[in-house]
Coordinates of C-alpha atoms in Angstrom, one line a residue:
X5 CA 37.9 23.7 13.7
X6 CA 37.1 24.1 10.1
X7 CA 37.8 20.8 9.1
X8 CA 34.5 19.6 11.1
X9 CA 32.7 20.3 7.8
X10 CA 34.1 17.6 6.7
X11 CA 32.6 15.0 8.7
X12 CA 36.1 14.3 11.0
X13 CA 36.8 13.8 14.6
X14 CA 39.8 14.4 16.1
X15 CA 42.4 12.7 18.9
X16 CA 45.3 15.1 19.9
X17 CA 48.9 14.1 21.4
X18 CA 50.3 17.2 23.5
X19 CA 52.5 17.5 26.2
X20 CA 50.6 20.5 27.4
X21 CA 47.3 20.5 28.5
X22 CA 46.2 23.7 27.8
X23 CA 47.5 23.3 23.7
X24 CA 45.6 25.4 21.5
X25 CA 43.7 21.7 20.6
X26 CA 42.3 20.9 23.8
X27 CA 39.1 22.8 23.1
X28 CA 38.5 21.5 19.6
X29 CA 39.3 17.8 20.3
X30 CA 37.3 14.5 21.4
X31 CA 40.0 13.6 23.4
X32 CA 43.7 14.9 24.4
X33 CA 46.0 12.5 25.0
X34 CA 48.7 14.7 27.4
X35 CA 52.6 13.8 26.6
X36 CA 55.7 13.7 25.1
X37 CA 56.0 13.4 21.3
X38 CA 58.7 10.6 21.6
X39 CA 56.7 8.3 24.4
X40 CA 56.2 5.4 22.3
X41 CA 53.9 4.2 24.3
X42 CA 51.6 7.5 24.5
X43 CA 52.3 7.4 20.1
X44 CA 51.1 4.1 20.5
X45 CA 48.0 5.1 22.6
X46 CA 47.0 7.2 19.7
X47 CA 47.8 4.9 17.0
X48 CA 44.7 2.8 18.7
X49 CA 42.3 5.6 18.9
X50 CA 42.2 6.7 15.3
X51 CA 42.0 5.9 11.5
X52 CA 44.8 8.3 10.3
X53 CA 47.6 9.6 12.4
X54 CA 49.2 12.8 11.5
X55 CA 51.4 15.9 12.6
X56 CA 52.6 19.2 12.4
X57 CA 55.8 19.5 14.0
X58 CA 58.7 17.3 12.5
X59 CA 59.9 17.0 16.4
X60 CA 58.1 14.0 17.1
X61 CA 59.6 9.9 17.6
X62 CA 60.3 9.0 13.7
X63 CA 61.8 6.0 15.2
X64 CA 58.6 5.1 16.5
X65 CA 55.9 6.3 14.2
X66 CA 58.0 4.1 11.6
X67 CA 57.2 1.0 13.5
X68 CA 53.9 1.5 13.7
X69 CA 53.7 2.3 10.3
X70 CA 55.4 -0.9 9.2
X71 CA 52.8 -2.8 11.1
X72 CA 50.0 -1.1 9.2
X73 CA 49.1 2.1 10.8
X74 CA 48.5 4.7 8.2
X75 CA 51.0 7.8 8.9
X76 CA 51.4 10.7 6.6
X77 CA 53.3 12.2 5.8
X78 CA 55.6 9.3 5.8
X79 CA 58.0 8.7 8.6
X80 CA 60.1 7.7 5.8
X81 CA 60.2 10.9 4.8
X82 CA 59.6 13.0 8.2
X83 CA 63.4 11.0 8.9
X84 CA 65.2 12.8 5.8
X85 CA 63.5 16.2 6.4
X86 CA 64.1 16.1 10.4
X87 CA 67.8 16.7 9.2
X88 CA 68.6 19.6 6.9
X89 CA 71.9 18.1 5.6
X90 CA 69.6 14.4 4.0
X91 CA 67.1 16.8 3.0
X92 CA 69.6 19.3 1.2
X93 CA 70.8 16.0 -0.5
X94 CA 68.0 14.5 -1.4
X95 CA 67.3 17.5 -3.9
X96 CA 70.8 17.6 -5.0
X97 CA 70.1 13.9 -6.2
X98 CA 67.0 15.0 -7.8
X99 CA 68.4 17.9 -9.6
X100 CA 66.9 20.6 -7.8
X101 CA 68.8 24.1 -6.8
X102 CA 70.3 25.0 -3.9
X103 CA 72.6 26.8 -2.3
X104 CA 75.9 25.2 -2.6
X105 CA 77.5 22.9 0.6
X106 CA 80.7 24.1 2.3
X107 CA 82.9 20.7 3.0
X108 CA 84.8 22.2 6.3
X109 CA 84.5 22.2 9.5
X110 CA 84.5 24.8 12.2
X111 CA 88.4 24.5 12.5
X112 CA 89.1 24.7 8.8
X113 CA 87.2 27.5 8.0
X114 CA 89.3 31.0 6.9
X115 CA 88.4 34.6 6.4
X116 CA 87.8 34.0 2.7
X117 CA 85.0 31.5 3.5
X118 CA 83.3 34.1 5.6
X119 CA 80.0 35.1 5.4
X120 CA 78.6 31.7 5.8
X121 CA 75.7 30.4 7.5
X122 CA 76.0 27.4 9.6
X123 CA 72.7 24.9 10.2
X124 CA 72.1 22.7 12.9
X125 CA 71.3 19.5 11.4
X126 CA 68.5 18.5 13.5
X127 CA 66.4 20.4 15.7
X128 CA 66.1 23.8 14.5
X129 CA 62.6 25.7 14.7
X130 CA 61.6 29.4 14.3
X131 CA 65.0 30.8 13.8
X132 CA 66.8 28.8 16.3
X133 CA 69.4 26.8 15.1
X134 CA 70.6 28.9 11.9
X135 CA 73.8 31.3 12.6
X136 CA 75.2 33.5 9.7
X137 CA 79.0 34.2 10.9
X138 CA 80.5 36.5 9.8
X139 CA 83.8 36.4 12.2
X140 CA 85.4 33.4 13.4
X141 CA 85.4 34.2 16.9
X142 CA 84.4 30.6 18.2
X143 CA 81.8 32.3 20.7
X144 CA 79.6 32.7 17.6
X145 CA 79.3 29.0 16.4
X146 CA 76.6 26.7 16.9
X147 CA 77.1 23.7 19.0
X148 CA 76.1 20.2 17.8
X149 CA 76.0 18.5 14.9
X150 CA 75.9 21.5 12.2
X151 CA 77.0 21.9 8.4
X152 CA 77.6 24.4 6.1
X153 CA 76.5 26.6 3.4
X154 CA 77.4 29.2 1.3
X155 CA 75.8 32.4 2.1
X156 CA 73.3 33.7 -0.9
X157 CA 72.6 37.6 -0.7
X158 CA 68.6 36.6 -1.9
X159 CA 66.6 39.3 -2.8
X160 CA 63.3 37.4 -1.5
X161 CA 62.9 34.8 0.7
X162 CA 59.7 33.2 -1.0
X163 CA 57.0 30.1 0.1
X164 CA 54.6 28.0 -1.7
X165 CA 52.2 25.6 0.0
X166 CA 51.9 22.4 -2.0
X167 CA 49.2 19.8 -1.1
X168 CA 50.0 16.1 -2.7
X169 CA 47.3 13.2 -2.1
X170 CA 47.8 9.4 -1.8
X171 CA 47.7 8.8 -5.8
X172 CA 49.5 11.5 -6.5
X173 CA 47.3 14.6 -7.5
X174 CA 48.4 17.8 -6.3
X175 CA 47.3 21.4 -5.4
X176 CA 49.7 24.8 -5.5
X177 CA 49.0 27.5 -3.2
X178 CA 50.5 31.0 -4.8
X179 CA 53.4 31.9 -4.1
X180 CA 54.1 33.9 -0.8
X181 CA 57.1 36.3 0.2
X182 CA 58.1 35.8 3.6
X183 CA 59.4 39.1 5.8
X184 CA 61.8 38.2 9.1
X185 CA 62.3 39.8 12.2
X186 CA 66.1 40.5 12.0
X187 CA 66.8 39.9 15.7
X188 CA 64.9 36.4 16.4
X189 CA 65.6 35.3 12.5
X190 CA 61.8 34.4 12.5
X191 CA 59.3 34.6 9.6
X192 CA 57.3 37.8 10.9
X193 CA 55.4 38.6 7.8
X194 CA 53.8 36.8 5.1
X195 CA 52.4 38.6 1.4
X196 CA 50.1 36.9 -0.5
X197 CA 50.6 37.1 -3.1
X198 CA 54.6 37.7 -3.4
X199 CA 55.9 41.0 -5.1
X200 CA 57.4 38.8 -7.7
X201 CA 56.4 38.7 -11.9
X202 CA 54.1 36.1 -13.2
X203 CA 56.6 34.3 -15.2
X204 CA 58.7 34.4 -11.6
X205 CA 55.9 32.5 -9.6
X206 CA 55.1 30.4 -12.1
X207 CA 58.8 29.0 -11.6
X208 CA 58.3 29.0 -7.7
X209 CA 55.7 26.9 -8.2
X210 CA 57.1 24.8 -10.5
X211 CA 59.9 24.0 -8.0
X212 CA 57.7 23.5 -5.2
X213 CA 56.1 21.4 -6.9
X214 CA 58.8 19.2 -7.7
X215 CA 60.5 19.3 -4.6
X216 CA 57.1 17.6 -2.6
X217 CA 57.4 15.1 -5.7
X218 CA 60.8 14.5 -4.6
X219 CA 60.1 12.9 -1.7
X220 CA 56.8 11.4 -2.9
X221 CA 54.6 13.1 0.2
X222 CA 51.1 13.1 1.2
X223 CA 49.8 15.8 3.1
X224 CA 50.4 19.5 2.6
X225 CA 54.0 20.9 2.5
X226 CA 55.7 24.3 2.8
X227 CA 58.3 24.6 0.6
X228 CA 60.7 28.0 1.5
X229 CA 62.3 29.5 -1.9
X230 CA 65.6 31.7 -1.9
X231 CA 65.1 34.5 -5.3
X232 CA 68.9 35.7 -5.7
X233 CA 70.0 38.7 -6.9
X234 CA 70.7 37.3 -10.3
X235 CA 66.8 36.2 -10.3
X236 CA 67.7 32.4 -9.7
X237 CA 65.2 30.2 -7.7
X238 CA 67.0 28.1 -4.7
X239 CA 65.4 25.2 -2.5
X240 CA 65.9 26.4 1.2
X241 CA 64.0 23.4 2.9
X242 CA 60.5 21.5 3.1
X243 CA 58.1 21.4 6.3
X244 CA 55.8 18.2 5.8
X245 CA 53.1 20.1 7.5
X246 CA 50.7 23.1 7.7
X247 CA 53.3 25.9 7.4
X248 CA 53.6 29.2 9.0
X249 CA 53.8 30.5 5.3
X250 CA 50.0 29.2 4.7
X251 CA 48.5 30.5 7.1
X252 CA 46.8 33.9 5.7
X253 CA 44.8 30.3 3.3
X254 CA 42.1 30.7 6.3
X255 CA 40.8 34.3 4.8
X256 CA 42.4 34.5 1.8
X257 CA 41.8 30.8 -0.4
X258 CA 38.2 29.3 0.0
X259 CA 40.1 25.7 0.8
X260 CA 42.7 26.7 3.8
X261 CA 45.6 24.6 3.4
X262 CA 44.2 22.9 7.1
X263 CA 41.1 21.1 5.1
X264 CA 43.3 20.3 1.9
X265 CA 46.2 19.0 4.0
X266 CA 43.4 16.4 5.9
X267 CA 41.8 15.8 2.7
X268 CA 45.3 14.5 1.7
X269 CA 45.7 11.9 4.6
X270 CA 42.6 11.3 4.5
X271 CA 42.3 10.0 1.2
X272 CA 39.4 12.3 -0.1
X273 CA 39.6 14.5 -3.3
X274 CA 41.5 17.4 -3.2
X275 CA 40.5 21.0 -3.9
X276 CA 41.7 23.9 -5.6
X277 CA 42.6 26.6 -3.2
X278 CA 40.1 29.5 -4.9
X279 CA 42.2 32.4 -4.1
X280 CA 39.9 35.3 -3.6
X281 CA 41.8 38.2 -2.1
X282 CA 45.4 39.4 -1.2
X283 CA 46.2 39.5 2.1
X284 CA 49.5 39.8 5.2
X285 CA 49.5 37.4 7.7
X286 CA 51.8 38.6 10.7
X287 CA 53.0 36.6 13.9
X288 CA 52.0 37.4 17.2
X289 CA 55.2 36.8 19.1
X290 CA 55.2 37.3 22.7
X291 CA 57.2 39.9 24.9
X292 CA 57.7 39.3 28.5
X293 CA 57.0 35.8 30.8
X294 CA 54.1 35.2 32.5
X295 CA 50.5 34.8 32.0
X296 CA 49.3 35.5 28.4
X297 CA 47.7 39.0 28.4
X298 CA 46.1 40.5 24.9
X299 CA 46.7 44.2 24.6
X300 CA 45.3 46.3 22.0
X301 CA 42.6 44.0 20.8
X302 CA 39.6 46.6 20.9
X303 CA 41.1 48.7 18.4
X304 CA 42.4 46.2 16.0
X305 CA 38.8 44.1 15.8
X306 CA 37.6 47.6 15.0
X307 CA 40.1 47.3 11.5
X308 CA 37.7 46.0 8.4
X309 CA 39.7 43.0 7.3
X310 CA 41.5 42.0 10.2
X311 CA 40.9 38.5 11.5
X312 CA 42.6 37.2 14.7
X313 CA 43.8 33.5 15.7
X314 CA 45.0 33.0 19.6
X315 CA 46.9 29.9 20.2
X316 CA 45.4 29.1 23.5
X317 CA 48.8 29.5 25.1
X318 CA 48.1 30.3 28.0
X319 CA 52.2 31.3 29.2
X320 CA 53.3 33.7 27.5
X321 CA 57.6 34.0 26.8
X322 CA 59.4 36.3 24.7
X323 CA 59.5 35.4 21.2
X324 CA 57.1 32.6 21.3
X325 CA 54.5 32.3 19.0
X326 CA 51.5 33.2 20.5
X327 CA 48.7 33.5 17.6
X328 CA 48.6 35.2 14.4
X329 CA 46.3 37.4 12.4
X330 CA 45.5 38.2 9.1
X331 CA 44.6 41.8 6.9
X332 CA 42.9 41.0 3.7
X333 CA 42.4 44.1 1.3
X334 CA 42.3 45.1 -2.0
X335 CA 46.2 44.7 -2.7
X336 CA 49.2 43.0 -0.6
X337 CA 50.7 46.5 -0.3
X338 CA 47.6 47.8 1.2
X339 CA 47.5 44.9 3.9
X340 CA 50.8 45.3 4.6
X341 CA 50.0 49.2 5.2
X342 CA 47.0 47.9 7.9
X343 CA 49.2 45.0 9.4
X344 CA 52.0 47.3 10.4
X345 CA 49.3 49.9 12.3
X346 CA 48.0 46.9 13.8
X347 CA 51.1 46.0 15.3
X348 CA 51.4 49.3 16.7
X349 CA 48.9 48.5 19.4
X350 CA 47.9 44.5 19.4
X351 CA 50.6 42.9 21.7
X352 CA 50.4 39.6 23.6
X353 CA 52.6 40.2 26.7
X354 CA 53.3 38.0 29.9
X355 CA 51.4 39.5 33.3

């Protein structure tokens, strides 16, 4: 909804109805993200076509793209990054570190590979589809088409939004340390800026950076950093999208990584983020099925420098992602200090 500044309307694809864009669109087209012929629909009705989930038809959006419908990110690229084992060797062929392949599979593995952390190649999102093993009782594996990695003991799991336009010119976002939630393996908490030394986040940025030039994007990108123990910097993976990791951008940067991301596809300059303040950005994840209920929201629009964003979700299920909001104050450590009151009291629960 901040993007309307910029003189932009908007058609959405959704296969809900009630998606948190319905409300904020001219028109919402209602179906699957692989109906070619709903893609196709779109494709018609607009200038531009982009996303922000990689689970969409590739195959199709490719098509269209080769008979001359602008798509950005690339599906070119969306293709590589929709499977974790192309991406992780597209930076190995550009030079860039990660953490090292196991060649085995399930069957061959022994005790001395163990801990390892196996990866669904396609299809993983918020925490599903990564498994760290630590036994080889088969009940633990993933199913599918997975690979392996060596497990890295990382002191910080760090992100840095990156925003790359059509000729090239880019935009760094600091860097952000992410905090999980140790049961869902999701990305809970977000510090901006990271607790990391200048000479550290200039590094993260500087691999960011080259990672989006890797794979020549347009659009805005999350790029998720592994610091090791030994203070090494590791490529985890890219989303070619607005990231969970850039979201506190909407209070904290004067140009959200929303407005710089459709400035990319757009075509139109890009601008500096302008960061003005640090801030936490925490998930709202839902408890419970049913009917989304808020609880708590009196006393936490009472906090100075809490902002809220809903989703529009209007079912809620355990562990879903039901909205966010951000605490901006005068250090990260301080907004980290309000966030976790906060979470004391504002739940989203099913009735």
């Amino acid at each position: 909804y901040r993007t309307k500044k910029l003189g932009l309307s908007f058609v959405a694809l959704d296969p809900d109805p009630h998606c948190g864009a319905a409300s904020l669109v001219e028109e919402l087209l209602v179906g699957s993200l692989h109906d070619e012929a709903k893609l196709r629909e779109l494709a018609g009705k607009v200038d531009v076509l982009t996303y922000d989930i990689e689970h969409v038809g590739v195959e199709t959006l490719s098509r269209l793209e080769s008979e001359g419908v602008k798509v950005f990110p690339s599906p070119r690229i969306l293709a590589v990054l929709q499977d974790k084992a192309k991406q992780k060797n597209l930076y190995v062929q550009h030079g860039l570190p990660v953490a090292p392949f196991v060649q085995k599979k399930a069957s061959e593995l022994t005790e001395a590979d163990l801990p390892i952390v196996q990866k669904s190649r396609k299809g993983g999102y918020d925490g599903r589809g990564v498994a760290v093993l630590r036994s080889l009782d088969q009940k633990q594996f993933l199913t599918g088409d997975t690979f392996f990695e060596e497990y890295i003991p990382f002191e910080r799991e760090l992100a840095v939004m990156v925003a790359r336009g059509q000729e090239g010119q880019t935009v760094v976002y600091p860097v952000v340390e992410m905090l999980f939630d140790p049961e869902l393996n999701i990305c809970d908490e977000v510090l901006a800026p990271a607790r990391v030394s200048p000479e550290l986040a200039q590094r993260a940025s500087t691999l960011a950076l080259e990672a989006v030039r890797a794979v020549e994007g347009v659009g805005v990108f999350g790029v998720e950093l592994f610091l090791t123990r030994e203070g090494k910097l590791l490529v985890n993976e890219m989303a070619p999208r607005p990231h969970n990791s850039g979201h506190y951008t909407m209070e904290s940067c004067r140009v959200c990584q929303f407005e710089n991301h459709l400035r990319a596809v757009c075509g139109l300059p890009l601008a500096e983020p302008g960061f003005f303040t640090p801030a936490v950005m925490a998930n709202l994840l839902g408890s419970g099925s049913g009917k989304t209920v808020v609880k708590g929201l009196e006393q936490a629009l009472a906090l100075e420098g809490f902002s809220l964003h809903l989703y529009g979700k209007d079912q809620c299920r355990p562990g879903r992602k039901m909205g966010h909001f951000t605490i901006i104050a005068a250090t990260s450590e301080e907004a980290l200090e309000t966030c976790r009151r906060v979470k004391q009291y504002l739940k989203v629960t099913g009735a």
